[in-house]
Tab-separated table of C-alpha atoms and ligand atoms in Angstrom:
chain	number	residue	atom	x	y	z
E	1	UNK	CA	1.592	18.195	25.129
E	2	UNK	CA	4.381	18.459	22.439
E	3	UNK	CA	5.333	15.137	20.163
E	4	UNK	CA	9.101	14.931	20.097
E	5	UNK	CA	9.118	11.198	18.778
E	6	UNK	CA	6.852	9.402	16.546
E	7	UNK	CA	7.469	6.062	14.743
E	8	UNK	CA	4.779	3.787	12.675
E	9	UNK	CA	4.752	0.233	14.668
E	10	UNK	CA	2.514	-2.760	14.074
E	11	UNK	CA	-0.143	-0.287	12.075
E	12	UNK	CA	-0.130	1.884	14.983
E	13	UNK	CA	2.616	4.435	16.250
E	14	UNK	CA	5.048	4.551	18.724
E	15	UNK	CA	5.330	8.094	20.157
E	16	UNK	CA	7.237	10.230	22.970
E	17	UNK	CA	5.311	13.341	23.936
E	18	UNK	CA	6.887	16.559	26.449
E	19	UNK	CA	4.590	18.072	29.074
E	20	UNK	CA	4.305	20.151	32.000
E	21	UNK	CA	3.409	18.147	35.437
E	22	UNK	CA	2.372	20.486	37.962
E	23	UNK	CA	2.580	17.684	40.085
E	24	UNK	CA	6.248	17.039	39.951
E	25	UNK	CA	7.396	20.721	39.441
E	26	UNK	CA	8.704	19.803	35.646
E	27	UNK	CA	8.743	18.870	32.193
E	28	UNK	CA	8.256	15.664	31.740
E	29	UNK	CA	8.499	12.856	28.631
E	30	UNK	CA	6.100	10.218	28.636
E	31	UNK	CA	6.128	7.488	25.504
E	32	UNK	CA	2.247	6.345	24.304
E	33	UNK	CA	1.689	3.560	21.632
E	34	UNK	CA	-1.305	4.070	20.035
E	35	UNK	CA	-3.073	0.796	18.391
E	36	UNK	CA	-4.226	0.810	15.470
E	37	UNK	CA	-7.869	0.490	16.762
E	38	UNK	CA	-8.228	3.624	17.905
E	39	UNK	CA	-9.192	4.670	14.337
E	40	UNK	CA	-12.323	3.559	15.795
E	41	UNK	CA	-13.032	4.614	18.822
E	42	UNK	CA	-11.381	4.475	22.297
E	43	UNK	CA	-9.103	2.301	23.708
E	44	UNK	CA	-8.382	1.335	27.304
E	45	UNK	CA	-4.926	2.671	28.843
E	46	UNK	CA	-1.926	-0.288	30.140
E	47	UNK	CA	0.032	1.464	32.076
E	48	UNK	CA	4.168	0.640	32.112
E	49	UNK	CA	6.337	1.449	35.035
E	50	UNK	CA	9.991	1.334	34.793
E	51	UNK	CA	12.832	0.401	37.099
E	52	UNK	CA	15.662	2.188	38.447
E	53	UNK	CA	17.769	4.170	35.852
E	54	UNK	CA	15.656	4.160	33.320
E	55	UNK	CA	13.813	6.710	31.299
E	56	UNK	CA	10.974	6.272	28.766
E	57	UNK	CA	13.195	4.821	26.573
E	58	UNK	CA	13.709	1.520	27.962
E	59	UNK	CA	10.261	-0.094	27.948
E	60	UNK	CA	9.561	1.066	24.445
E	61	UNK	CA	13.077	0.117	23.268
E	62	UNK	CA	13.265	-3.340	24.651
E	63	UNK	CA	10.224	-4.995	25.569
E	64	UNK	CA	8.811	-6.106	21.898
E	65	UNK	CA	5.497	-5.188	23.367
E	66	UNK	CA	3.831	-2.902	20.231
E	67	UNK	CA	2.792	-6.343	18.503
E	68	UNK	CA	1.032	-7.608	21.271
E	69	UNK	CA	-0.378	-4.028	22.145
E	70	UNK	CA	-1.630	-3.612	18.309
E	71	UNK	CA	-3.248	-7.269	18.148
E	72	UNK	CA	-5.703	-6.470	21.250
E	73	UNK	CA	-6.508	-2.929	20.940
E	74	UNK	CA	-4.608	-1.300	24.273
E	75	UNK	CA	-2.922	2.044	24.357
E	76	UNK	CA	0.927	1.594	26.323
E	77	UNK	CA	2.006	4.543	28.266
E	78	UNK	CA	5.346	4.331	29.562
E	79	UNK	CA	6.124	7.887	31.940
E	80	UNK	CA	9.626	8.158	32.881
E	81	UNK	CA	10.937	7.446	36.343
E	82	UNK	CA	11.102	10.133	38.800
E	83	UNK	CA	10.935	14.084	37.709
E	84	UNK	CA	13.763	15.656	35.826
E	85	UNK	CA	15.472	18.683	35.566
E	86	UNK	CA	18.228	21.263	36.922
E	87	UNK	CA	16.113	22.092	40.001
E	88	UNK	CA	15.347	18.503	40.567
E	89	UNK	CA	17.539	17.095	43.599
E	90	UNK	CA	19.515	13.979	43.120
E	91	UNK	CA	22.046	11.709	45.232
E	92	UNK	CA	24.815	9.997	44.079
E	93	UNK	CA	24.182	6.182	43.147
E	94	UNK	CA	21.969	5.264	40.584
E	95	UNK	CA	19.134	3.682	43.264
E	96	UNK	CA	18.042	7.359	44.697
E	97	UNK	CA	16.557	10.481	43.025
E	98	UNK	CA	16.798	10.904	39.368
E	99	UNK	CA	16.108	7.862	37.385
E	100	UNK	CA	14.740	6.375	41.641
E	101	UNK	CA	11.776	7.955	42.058
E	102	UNK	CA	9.813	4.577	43.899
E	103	UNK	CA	5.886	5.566	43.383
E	104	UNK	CA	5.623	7.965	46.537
E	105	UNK	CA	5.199	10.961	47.360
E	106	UNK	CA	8.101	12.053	49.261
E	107	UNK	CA	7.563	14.174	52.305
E	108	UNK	CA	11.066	14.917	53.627
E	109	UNK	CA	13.950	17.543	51.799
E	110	UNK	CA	14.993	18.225	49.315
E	111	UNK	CA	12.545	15.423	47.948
E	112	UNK	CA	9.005	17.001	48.508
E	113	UNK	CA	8.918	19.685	46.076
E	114	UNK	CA	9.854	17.185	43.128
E	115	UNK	CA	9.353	13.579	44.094
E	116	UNK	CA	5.638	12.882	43.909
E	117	UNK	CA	5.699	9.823	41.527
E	118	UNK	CA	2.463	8.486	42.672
E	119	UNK	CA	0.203	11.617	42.527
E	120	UNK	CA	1.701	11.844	39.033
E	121	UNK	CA	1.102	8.159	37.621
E	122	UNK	CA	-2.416	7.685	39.496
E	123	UNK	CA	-4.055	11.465	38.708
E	124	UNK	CA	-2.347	13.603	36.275
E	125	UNK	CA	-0.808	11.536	33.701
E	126	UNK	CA	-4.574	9.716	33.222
E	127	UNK	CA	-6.484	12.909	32.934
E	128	UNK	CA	-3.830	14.276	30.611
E	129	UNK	CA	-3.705	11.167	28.323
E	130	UNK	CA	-8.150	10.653	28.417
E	131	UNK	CA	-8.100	14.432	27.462
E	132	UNK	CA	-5.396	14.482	24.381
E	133	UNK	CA	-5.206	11.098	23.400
E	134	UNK	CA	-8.443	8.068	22.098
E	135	UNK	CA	-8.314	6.859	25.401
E	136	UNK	CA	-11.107	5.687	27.350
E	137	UNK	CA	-11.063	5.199	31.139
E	138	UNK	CA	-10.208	1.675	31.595
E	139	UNK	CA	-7.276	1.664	33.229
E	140	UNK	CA	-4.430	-1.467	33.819
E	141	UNK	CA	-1.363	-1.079	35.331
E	142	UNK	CA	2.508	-3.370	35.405
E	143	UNK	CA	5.724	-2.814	35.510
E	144	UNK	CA	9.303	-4.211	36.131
E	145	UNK	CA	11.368	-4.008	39.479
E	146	UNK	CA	10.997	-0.976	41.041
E	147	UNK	CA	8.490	-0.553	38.331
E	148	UNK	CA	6.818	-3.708	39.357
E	149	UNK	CA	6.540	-2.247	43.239
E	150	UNK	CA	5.045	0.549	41.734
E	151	UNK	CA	2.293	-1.240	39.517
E	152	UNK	CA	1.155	-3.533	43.025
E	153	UNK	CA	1.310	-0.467	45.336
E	154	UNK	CA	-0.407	1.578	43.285
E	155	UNK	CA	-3.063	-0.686	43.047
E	156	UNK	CA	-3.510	-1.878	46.454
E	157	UNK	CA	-3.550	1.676	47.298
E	158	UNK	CA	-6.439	2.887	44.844
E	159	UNK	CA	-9.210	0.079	44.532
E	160	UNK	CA	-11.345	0.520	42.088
E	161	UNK	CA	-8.854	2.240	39.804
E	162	UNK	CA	-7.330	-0.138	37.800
E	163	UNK	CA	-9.130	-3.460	36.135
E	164	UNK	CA	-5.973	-5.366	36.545
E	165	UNK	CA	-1.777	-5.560	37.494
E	166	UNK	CA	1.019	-7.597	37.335
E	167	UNK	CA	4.695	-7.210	37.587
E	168	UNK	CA	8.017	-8.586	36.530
E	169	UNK	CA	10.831	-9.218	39.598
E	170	UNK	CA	9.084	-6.565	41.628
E	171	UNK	CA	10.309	-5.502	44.581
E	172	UNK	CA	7.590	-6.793	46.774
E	173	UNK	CA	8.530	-5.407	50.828
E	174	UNK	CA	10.617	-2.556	49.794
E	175	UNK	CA	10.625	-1.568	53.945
E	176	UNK	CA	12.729	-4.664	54.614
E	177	UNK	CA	15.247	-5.046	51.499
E	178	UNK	CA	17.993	-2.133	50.936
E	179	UNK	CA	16.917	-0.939	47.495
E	180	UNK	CA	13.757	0.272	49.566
E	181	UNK	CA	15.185	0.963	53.064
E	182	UNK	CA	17.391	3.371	51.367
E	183	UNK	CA	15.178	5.189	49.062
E	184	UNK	CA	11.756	5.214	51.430
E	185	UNK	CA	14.359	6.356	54.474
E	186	UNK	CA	14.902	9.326	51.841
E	187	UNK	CA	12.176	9.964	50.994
E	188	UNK	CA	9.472	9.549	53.670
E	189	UNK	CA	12.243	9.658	56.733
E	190	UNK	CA	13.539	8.184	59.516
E	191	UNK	CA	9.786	6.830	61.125
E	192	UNK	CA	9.520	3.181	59.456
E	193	UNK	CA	5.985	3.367	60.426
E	194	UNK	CA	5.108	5.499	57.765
E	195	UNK	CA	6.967	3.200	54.998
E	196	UNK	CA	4.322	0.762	55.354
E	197	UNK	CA	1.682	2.720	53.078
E	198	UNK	CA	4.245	1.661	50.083
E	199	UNK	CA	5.127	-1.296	50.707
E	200	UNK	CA	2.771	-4.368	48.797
E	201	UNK	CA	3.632	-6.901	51.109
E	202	UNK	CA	1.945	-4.677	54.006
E	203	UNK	CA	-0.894	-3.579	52.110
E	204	UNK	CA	-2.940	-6.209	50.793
E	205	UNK	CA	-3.387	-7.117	54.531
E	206	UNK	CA	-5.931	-4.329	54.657
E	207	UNK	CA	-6.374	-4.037	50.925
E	208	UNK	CA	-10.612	-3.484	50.579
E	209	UNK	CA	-10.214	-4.926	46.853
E	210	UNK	CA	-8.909	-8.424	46.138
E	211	UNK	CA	-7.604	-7.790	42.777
E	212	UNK	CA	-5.838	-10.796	41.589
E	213	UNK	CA	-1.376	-10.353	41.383
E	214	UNK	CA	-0.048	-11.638	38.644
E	215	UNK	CA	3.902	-12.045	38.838
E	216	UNK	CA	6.841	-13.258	36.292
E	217	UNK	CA	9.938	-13.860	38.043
E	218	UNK	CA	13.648	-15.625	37.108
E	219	UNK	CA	15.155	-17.788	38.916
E	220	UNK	CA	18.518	-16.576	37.576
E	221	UNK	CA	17.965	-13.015	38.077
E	222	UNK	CA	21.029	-11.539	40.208
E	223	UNK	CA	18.951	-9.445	42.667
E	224	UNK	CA	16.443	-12.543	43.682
E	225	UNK	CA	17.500	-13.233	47.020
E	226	UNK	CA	18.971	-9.661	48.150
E	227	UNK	CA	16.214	-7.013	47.066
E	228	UNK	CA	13.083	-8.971	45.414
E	229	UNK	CA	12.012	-11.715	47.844
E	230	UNK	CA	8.617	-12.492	46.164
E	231	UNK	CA	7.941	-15.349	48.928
E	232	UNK	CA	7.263	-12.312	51.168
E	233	UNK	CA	4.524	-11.169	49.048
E	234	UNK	CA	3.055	-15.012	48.525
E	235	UNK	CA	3.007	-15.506	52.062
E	236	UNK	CA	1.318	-12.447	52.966
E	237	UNK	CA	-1.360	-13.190	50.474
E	238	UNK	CA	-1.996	-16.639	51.823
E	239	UNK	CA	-2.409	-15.160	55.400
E	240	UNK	CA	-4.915	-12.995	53.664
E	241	UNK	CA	-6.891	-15.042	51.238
E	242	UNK	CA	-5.793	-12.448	48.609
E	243	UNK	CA	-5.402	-13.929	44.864
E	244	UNK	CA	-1.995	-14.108	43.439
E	245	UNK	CA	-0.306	-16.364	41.087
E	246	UNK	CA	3.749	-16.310	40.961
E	247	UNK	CA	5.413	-18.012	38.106
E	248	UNK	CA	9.154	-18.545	38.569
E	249	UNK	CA	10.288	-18.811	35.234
E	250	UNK	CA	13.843	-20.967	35.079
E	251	UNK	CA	16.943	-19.878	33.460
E	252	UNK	CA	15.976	-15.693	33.734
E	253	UNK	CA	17.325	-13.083	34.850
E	254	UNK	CA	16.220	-9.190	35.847
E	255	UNK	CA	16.598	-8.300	31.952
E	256	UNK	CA	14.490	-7.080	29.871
E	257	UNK	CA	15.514	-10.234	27.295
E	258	UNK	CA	13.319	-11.788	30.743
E	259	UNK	CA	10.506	-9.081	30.226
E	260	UNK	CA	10.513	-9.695	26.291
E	261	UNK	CA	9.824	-13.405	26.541
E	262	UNK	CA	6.414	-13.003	28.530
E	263	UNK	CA	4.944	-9.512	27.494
E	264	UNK	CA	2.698	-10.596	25.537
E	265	UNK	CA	1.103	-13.221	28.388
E	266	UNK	CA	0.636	-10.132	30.764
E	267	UNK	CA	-0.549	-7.486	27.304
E	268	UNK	CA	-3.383	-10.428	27.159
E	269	UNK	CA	-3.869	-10.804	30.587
E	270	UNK	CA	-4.746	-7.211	31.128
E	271	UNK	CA	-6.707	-6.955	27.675
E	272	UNK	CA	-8.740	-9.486	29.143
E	273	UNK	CA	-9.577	-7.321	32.126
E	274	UNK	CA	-9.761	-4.142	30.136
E	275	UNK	CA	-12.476	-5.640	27.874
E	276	UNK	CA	-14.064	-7.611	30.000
G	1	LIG	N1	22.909	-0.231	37.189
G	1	LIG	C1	22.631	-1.115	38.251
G	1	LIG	C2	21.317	-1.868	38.085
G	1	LIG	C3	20.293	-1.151	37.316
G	1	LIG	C4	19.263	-2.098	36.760
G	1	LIG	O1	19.432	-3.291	36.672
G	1	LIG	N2	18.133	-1.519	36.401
G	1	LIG	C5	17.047	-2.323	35.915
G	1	LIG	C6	15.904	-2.188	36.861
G	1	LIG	S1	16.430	-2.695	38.484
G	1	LIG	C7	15.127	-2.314	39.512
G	1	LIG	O2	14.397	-1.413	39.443
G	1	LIG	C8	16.673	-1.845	34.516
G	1	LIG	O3	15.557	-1.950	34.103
G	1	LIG	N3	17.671	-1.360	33.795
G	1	LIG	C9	17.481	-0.785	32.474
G	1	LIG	C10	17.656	-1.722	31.315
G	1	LIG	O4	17.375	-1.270	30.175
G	1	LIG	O5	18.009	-2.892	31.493
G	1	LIG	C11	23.733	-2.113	38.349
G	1	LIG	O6	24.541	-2.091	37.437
G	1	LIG	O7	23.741	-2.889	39.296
């Protein structure tokens, strides 16, 4: 891994790194904050996932979350969204291919060579970070939107994995809202069947861990009613018995002046887990 960024933040440092992923066919930037605990010893790993259009950039940019990160000891690794790259196919639109890369692992052309989000965030971005970096292997995982879809599928679909997740205005059923219809009809194909496997809302039915959801969402936030539909999620926990607590915060919207105001409730929620 190559530093091409590093910055000193709350007594730790802020840092973007370059890599290979033979997973995804490319380089790759990934941004890690390292606390300043790790002077001694490990620290567990919260992972970040992004939504559509952005890059590692955003999170680390916006979110005000090194304080938090610093005061309880947890390394932040924000990966970028989908792979990059000349070779890598794209669409027009900014909600498919580059910068739309959903957490799956796309079977259908020209996806499958490149688009393999979830192989990437759940295997080889963990054993590359616990072999370069003071990490240890706890593992947490959130993120925001499409990011946030990512963080509660990639849970539900690897118990065991992760000692906590929550999300901010995540898209919770992507196989029935068009951000998802679009991008999993890409990527997976035509057989809705298959969409299932990535969609939250369908998995904790059968999920074997009940791993407690925790989710921040505005009330104000433009793409509530049309792609984000968290009652779909709530219900299908109640039917369930599966834990989940849904805070609709008033007055926000899908910014991340929304994911600012309550990073440091879910940095402390998943320290909690981490350390517990
Ligand atoms: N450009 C689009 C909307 C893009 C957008 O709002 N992206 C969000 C995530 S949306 C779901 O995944 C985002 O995080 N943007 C980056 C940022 O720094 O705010 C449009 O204009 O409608």
């Amino acid at each position: 891994m190559e530093r091409i960024e590093s910055y000193a933040s709350f007594g730790g440092h802020q840092d973007v790194w370059k890599h290979r992923s033979e997973v995804l066919g490319c380089e790759m930037k990934v941004a890690v904050y390292l606390p300043p605990a790790v002077a001694d010893g490990p620290c567990p790993v919260l992972y970040w996932l992004s939504g559509l259009t952005c890059t590692e950039q955003n999170f680390i940019t916006k979110a005000g979350a090194q304080r938090y990160a610093a005061e309880e000891g947890v390394i932040i690794v924000a990966p970028d969204t989908s792979p990059r790259g000349d070779d890598v196919a794209d669409a027009e639109g900014y909600d498919l291919g580059k910068g739309a890369g959903f957490y799956v692992n796309a079977t259908e052309e020209p996806w499958a060579s490149h688009y393999r989000m979830h192989d990437y965030v759940v295997n080889e971005l963990p054993a590359l970070i616990e072999a370069n970096f003071p990490a240890s292997s706890k593992r947490a995982i959130f993120g925001h939107s499409m990011g946030g879809h990512g963080a509660l599928v990639l849970a539900l679909r690897n118990p065991g994995r992760y000692a906590s997740v929550s999300a901010f205005s995540p898209i919770v059923a992507p196989t029935r809202v068009p951000w998802g219809e679009k991008a999993l009809g890409a990527y997976l194909g035509d057989e809705r069947d298959a969409w299932k496997a990535w969609d939250a809302t369908e998995l904790v039915a059968t999920a074997t861990e009940r791993l407690p959801l925790l989710i921040d969402q505005g009330d104000a936030d433009q793409f509530l009613a049309e792609q984000l539909q968290p009652e779909r999620l709530v219900r299908a926990c109640e039917e369930v018995g599966h834990p989940i607590e849904l805070r609709m915060q008033a007055g926000y919207d899908h910014s991340y002046y929304f994911i600012a105001s309550f990073i440091g409730d879910h940095i402390r929620h998943h320290a909690r887990a981490l350390k517990g």
